[in-house]
CSV table of C-alpha atoms in Angstrom, one decimal:
chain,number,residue,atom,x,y,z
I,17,UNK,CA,-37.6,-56.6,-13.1
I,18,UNK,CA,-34.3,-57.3,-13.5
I,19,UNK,CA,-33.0,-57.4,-10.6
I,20,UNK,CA,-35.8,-60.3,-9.7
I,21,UNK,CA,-34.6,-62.7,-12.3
I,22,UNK,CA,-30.9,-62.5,-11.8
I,23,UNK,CA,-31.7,-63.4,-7.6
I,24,UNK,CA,-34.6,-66.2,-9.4
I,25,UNK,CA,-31.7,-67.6,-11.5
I,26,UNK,CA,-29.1,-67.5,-8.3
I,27,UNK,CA,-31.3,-69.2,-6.6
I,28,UNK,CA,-31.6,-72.4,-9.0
I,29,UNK,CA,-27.7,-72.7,-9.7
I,30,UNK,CA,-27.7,-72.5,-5.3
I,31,UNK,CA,-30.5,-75.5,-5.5
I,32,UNK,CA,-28.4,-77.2,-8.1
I,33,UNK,CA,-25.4,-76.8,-6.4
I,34,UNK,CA,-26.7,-77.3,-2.4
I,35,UNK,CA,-29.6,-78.3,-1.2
I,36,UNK,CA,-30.9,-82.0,-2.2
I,37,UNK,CA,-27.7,-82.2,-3.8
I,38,UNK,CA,-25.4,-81.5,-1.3
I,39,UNK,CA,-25.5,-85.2,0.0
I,40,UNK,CA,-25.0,-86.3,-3.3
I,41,UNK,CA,-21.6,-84.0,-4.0
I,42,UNK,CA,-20.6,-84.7,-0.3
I,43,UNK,CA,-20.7,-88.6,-0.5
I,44,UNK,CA,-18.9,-88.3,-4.2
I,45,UNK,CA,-16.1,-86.2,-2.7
I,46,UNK,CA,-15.7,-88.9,0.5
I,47,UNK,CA,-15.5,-91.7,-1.9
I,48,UNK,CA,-12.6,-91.0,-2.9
I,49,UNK,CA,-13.3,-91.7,-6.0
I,50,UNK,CA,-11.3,-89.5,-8.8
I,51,UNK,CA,-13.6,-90.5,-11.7
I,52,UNK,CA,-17.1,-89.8,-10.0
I,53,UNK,CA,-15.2,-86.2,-8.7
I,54,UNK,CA,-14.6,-86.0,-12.6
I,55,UNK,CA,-18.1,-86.8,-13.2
I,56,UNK,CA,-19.6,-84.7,-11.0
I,57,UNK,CA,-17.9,-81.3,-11.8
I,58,UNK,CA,-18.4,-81.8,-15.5
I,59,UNK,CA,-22.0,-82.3,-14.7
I,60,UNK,CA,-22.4,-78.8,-12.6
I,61,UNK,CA,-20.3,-77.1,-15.2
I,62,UNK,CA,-22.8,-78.2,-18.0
I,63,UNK,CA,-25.6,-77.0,-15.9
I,64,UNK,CA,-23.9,-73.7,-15.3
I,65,UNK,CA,-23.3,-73.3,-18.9
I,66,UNK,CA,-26.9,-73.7,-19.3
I,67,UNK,CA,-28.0,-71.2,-16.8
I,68,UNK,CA,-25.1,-68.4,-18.3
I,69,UNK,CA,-26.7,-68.6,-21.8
I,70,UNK,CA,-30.6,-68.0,-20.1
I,71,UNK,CA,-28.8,-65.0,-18.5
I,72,UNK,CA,-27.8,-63.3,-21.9
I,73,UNK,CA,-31.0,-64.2,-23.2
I,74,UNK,CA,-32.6,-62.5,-20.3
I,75,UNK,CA,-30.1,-59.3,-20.9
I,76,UNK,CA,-31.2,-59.2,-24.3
I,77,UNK,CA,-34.5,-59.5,-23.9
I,78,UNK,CA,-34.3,-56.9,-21.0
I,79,UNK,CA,-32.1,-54.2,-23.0
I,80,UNK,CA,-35.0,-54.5,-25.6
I,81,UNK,CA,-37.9,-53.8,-23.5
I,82,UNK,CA,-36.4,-51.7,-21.1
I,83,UNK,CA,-35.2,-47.9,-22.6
I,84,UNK,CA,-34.2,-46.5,-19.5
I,85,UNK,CA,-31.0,-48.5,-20.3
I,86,UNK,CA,-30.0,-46.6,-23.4
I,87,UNK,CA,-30.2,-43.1,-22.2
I,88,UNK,CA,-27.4,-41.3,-21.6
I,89,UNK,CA,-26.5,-40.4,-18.1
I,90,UNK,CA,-25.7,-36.5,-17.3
I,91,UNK,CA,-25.5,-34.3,-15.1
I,92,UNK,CA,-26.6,-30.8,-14.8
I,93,UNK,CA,-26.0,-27.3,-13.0
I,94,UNK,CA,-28.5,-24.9,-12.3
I,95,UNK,CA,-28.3,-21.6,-13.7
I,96,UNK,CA,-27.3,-18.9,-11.1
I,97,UNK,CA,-26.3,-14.9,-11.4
I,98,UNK,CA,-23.6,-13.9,-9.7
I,99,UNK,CA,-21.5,-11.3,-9.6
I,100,UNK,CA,-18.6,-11.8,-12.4
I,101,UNK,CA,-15.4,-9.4,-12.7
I,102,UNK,CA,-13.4,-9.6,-16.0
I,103,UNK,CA,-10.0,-8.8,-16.0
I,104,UNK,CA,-7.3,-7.5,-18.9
I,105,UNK,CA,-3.9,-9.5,-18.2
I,106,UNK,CA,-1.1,-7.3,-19.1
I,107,UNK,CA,2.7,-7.7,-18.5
I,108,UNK,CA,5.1,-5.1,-16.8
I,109,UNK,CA,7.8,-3.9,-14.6
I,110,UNK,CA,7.9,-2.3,-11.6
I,111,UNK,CA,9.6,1.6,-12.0
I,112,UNK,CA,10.4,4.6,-9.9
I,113,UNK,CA,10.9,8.1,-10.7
I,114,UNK,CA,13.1,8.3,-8.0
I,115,UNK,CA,16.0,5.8,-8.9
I,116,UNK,CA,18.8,8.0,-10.3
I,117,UNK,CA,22.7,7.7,-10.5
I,118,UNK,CA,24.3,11.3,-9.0
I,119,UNK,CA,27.0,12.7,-10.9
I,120,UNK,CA,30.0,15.4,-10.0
I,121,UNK,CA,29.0,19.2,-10.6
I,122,UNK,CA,33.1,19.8,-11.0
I,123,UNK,CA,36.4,18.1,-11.8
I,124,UNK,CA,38.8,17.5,-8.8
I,125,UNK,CA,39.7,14.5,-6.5
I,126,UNK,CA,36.8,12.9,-4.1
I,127,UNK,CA,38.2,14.2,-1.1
I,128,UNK,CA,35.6,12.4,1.3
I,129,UNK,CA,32.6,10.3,1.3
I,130,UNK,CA,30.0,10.9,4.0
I,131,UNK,CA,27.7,7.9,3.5
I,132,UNK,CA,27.6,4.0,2.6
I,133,UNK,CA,25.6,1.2,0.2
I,134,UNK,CA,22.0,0.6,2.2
I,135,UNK,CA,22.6,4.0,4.2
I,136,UNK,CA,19.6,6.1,4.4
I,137,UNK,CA,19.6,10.1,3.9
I,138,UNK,CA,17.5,12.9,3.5
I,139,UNK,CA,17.0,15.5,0.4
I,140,UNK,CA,20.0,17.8,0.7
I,141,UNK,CA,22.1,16.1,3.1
I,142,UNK,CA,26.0,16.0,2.2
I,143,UNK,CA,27.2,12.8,0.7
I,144,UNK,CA,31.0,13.6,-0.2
I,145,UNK,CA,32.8,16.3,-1.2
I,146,UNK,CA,35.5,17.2,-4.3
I,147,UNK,CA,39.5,18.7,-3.3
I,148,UNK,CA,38.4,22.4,-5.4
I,149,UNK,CA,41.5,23.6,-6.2
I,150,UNK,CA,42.2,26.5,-4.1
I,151,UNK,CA,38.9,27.8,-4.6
I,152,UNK,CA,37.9,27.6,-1.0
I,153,UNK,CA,40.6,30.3,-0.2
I,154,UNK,CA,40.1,32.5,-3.6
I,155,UNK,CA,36.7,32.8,-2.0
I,156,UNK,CA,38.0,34.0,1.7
I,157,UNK,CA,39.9,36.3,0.5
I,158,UNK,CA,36.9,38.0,-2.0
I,159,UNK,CA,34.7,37.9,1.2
I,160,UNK,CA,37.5,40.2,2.8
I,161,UNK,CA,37.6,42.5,-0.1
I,162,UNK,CA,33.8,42.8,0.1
I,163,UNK,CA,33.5,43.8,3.6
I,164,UNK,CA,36.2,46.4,2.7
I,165,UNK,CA,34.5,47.3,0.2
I,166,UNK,CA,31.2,47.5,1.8
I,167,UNK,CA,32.5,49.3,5.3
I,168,UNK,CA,34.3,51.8,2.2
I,169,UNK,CA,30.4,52.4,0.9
I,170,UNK,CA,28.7,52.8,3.7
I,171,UNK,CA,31.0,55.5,5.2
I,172,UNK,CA,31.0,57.1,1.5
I,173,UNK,CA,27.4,56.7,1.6
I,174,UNK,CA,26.7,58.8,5.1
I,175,UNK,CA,28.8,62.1,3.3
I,176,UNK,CA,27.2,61.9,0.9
I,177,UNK,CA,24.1,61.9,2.7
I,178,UNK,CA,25.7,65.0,4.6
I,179,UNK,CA,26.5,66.6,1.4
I,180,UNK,CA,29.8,65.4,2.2
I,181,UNK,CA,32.2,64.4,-0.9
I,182,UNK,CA,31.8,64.2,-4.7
I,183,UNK,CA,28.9,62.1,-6.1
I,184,UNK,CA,31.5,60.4,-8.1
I,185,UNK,CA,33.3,59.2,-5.1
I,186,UNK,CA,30.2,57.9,-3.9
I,187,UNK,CA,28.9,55.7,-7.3
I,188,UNK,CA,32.3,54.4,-7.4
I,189,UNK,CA,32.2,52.9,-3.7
I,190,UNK,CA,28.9,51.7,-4.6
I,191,UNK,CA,29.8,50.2,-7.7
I,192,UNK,CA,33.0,48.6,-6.2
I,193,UNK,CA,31.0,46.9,-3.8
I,194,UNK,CA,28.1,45.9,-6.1
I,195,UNK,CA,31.2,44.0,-8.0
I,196,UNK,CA,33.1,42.3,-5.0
I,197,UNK,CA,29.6,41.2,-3.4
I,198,UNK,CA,28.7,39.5,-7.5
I,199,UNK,CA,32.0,37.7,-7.0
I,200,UNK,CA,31.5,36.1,-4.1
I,201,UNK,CA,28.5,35.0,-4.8
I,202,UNK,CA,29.6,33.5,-8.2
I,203,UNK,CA,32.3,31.8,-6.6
I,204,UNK,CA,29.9,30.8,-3.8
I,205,UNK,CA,28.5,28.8,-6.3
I,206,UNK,CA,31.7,27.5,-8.0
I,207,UNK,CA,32.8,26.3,-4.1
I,208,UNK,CA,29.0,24.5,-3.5
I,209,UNK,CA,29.6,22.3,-6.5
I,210,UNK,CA,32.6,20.8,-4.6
I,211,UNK,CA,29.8,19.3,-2.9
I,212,UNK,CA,27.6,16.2,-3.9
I,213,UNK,CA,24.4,16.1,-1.9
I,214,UNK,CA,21.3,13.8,-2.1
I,215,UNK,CA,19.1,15.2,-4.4
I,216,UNK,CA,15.8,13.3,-2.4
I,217,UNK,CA,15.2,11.2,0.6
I,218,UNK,CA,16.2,7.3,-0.4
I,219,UNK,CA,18.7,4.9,0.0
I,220,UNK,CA,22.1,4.7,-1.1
I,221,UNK,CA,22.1,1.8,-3.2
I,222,UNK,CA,25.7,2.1,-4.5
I,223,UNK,CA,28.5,3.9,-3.7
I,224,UNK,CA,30.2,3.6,-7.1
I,225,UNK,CA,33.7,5.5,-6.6
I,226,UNK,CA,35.8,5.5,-3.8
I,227,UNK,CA,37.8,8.3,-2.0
I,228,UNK,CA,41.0,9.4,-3.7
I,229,UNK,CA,39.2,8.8,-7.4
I,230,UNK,CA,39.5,11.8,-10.0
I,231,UNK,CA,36.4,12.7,-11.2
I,232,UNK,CA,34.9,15.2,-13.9
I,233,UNK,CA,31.2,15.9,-15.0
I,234,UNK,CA,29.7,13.6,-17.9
I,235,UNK,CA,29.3,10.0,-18.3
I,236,UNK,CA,31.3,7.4,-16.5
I,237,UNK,CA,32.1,9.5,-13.1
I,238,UNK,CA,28.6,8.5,-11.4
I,239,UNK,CA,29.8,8.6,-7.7
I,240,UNK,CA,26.1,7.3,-6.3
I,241,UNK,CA,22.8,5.5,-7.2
I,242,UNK,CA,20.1,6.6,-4.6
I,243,UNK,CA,16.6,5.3,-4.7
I,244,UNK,CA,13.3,5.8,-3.3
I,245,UNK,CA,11.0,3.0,-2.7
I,246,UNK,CA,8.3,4.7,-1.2
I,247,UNK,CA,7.1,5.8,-4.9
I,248,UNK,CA,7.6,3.0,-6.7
I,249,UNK,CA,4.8,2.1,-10.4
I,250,UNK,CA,4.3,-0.1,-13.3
I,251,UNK,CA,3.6,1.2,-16.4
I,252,UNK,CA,1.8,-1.0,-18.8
I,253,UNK,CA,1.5,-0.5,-22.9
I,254,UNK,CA,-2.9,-1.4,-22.7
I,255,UNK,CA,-4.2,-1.8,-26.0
I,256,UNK,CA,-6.4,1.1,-27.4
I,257,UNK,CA,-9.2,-1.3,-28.4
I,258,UNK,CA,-9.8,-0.7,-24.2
I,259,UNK,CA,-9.5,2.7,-24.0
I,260,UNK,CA,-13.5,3.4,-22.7
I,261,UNK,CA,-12.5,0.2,-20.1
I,262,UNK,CA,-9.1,1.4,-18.8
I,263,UNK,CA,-9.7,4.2,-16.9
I,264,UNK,CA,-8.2,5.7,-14.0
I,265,UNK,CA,-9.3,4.6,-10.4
I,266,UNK,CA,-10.5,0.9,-11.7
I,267,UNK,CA,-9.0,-1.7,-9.9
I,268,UNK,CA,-6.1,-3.9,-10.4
I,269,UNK,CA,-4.6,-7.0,-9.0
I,270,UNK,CA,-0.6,-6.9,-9.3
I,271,UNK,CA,1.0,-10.7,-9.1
I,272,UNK,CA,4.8,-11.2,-8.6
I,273,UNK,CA,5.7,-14.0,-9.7
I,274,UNK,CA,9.1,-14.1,-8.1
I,275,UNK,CA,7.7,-13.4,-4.7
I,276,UNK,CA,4.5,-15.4,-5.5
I,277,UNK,CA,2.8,-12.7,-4.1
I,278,UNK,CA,0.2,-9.9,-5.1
I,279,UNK,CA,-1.4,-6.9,-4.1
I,280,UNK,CA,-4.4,-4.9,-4.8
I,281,UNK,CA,-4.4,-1.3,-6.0
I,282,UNK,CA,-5.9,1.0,-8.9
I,283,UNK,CA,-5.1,2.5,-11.8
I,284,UNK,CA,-3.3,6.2,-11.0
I,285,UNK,CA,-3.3,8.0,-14.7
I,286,UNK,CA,-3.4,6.8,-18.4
I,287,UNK,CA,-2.0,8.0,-21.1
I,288,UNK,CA,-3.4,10.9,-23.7
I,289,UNK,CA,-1.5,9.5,-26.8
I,290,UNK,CA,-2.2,6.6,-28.8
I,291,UNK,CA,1.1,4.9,-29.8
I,292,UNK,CA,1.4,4.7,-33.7
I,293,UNK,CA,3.5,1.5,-33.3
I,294,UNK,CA,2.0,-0.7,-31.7
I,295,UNK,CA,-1.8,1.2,-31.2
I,296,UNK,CA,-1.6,1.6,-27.5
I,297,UNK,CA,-1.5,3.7,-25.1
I,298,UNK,CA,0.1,3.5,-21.0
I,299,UNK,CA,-1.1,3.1,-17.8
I,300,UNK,CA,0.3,3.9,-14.4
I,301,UNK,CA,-0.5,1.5,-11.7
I,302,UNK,CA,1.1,2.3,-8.2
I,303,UNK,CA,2.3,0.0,-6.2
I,304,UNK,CA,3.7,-0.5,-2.4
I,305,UNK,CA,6.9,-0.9,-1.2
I,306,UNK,CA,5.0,-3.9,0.8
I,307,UNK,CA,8.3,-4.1,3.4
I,308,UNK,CA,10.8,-3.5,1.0
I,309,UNK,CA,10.7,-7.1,-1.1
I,310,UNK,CA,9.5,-5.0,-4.1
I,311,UNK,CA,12.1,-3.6,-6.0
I,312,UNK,CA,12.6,-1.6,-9.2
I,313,UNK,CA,12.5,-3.2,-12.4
I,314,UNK,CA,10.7,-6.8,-10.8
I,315,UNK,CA,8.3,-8.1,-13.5
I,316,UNK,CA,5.1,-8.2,-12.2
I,317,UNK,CA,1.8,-9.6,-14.3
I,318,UNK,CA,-1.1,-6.6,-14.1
I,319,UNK,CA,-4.7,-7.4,-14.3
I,320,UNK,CA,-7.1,-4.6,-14.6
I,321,UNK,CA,-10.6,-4.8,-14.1
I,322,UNK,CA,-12.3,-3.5,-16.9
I,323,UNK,CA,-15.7,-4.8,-16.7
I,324,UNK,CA,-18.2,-5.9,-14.1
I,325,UNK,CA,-21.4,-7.5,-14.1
I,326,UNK,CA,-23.8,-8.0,-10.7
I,327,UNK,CA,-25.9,-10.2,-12.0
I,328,UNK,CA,-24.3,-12.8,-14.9
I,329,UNK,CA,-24.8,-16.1,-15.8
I,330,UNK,CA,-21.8,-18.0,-16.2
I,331,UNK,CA,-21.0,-21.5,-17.7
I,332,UNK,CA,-18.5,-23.5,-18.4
I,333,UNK,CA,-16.9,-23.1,-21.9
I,334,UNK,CA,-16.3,-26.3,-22.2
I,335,UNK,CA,-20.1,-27.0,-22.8
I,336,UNK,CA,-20.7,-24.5,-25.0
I,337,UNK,CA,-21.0,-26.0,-28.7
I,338,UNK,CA,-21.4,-24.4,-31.9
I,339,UNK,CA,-23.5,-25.3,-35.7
I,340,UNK,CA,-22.9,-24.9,-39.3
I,341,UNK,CA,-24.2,-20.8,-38.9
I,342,UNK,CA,-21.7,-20.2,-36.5
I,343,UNK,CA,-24.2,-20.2,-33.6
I,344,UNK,CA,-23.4,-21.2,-30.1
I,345,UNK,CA,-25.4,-23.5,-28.2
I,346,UNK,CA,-25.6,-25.8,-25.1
I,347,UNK,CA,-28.3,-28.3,-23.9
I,348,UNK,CA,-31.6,-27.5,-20.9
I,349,UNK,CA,-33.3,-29.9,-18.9
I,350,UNK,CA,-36.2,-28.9,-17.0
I,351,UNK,CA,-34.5,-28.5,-13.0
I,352,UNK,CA,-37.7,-30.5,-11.5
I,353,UNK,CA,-37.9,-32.9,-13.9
I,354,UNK,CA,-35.1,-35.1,-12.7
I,355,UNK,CA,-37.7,-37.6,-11.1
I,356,UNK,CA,-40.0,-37.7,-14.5
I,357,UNK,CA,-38.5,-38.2,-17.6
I,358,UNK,CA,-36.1,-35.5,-18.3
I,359,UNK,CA,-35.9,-34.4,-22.3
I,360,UNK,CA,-32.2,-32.6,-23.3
I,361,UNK,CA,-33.5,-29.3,-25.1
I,362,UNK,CA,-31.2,-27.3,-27.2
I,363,UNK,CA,-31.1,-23.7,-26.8
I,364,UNK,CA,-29.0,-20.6,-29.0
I,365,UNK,CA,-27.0,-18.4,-26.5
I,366,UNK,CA,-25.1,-15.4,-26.8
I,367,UNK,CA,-21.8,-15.9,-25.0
I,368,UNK,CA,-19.7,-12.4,-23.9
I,369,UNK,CA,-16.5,-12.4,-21.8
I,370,UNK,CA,-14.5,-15.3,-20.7
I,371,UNK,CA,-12.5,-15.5,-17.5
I,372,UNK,CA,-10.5,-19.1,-16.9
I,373,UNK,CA,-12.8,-21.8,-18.1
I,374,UNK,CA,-16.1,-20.0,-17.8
I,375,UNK,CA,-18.1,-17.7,-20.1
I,376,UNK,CA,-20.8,-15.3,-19.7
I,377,UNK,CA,-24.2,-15.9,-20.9
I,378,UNK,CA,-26.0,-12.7,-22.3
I,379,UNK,CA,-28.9,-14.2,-23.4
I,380,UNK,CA,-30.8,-17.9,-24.1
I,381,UNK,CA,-30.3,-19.2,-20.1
I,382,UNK,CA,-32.7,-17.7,-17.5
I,383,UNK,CA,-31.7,-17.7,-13.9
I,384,UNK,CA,-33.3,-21.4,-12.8
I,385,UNK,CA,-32.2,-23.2,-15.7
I,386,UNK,CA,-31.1,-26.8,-15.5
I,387,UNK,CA,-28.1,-26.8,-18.0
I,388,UNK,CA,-26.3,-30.4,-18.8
I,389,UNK,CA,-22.9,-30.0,-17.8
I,390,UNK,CA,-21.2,-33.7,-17.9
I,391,UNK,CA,-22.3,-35.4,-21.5
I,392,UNK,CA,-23.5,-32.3,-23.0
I,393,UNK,CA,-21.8,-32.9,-26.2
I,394,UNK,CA,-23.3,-36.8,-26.4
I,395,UNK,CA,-26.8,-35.8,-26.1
I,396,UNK,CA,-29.2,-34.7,-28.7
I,397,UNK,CA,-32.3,-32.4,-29.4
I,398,UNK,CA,-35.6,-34.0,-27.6
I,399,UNK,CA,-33.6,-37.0,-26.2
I,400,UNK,CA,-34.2,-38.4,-23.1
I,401,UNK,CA,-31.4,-38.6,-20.4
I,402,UNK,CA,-30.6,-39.5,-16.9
I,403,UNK,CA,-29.5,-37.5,-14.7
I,404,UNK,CA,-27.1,-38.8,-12.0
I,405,UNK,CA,-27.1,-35.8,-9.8
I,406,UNK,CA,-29.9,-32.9,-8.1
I,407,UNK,CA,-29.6,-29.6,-10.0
């Protein structure tokens, strides 16, 4: 209807403007006449005038008659399950059980170093080694004594086995040697600790004192850090209001946010002991070496997967409202009634985890539903809209 009148009116200001006119504008113009010009525009504008106030009288009359003008204009998403994963985001940082600094067994002077920073070596091989004082010879000459000794109680042994010789002669060979085989071995021991070897398979990821250095036993001679990156974990303080949730085997996603990167893995152990501080217990979350960009102590953000839905309903929050009782609501429309006359009807929901900008819908939307997305919060109960887009 409306569109009718405005190409009726165009027409008229055209047959004003044209038509049997147009002689009469086109011999005015080659006059040359400035005044008739004058005369004649001022006569076209008044007639223009005219035919702009009919147009708002039109509108008017239009914008009262016509109600499809006044409803508001939506749009709407259908209601779909899907699956829906929530997830806990926790902070943490990457640790290793295996990241130790190796200290000296024994004072002395590092006599040699065997290996270098980034150098890889196996558990027990020799790293460097400590000047022992002598002890190296103390010990070749004990292992001397005891084979004397030994050859001495073996020969004592076979008369007495002959009923050769006192039994006293032969206890105190036995003893002798008992005593000179103790010694070696204890200063076996004394000698090994002039050793340092790797106490694991890793890397050596700093050689921290060099060759010639006196060192002792205790704090402040550390003469390596070794690492292993092959066994590498975060352990993350999970609040105990999660304890059913946070299990061990659920999934996690592991982001680095210096390496923008992130990997998948699962949850290895949790905790038995509710911290008193801070009511929370830990989680152990292994993670890959994933070619050697992770390293110990990297903050990583953890998110755990502690609850799962097949089949939920999710909205946007943004279209969730909520009245004076504290219920939440959002606004239906009927999903094939976009080519009849399409009534906003307000529904109660029950709204359960969130993840980003949507929520999950327990209950008051059915899988079908037509819900107003875009102008839900201009619309009212049992008001017609229009809808600018298919459900």
């Amino acid at each position: 209807m409306k569109k009718i009148l405005y190409i009726t009116l165009t027409a008229v200001v055209l047959a004003s403007c044209g038509g049997g006119s147009n002689n009469s504008v086109e011999n005015v113009i080659a006059s040359n006449d400035i005044g008739a010009i004058r005369a004649k525009q001022a006569e076209i504008s008044k007639e223009q005038k005219a035919l702009e106030m009919k147009l708002k009288s039109l509108d008017s009359a239009i914008a009262v008659l016509d109600d499809s003008a006044k409803l508001p204009l939506v749009t709407a998403i259908e209601a779909k399950p899907q699956k829906f994963d929530h997830y806990l985001e926790l902070q943490g940082d990457v640790m290793t059980k295996q990241n130790v600094l190796i200290y000296p067994e024994m004072a002395g002077t590092l006599y040699r170093v065997y290996v270098k920073e980034g150098q890889k070596v196996s558990k027990g091989q020799l790293l460097a080694s400590i000047d022992d004082g002598g002890l190296s010879s103390q010990l070749a000459q004990l292992r001397t004594q005891e084979e004397l000794s030994k050859t001495t109680f073996e020969r004592q042994k076979r008369l007495w086995e002959q009923n050769i010789g006192s039994e006293i002669q032969f206890l105190q060979a036995k003893t002798n040697y008992e005593s000179q085989r103790s010694a070696v071995k204890q200063l076996e021991s004394q000698v090994a600790k002039s050793t340092i070897r790797a106490p694991f398979s890793g890397i050596i990821d700093d050689v921290i004192k060099d060759e010639g250095t006196v060192v002792s036993p205790g704090p402040g001679s550390e003469v390596f850090r070794i690492v292993n990156l092959s066994n590498m974990y975060i352990e993350v303080e999970v609040p105990e209001s999660h304890l059913t949730n946070v299990t061990p085997g659920k999934d996690v996603k592991v982001y680095f946010p210096v390496l923008g990167d992130s990997v998948s893995t699962k949850i290895r152990q949790t905790g038995n002991f509710i911290n008193p501080a801070n009511r929370s217990f830990t989680a152990e979350i292994p993670v890959p070496s994933h070619d050697g960009k992770i390293k110990p102590n990297l903050t990583a953000r953890v998110m755990i997967n502690d609850y799962t839905s097949e089949d939920a309903i999710l909205i946007p929050q943004s279209i969730v409202s909520e009245n004076a009782d504290g219920e939440q609501y959002v606004f239906l429309v009927d999903a094939d009634s976009i080519s009849s006359d399409p009534v906003a009807r307000k529904v109660v929901i029950e709204t359960g985890k969130t993840q980003g900008d949507y929520v999950e819908v327990l209950s008051g939307i059915n899988s079908g539903d037509g819900i107003i997305d875009e102008g839900a919060r201009s619309v009212k109960e049992g008001q017609k809209v229009k809808i600018k887009n298919n459900i």
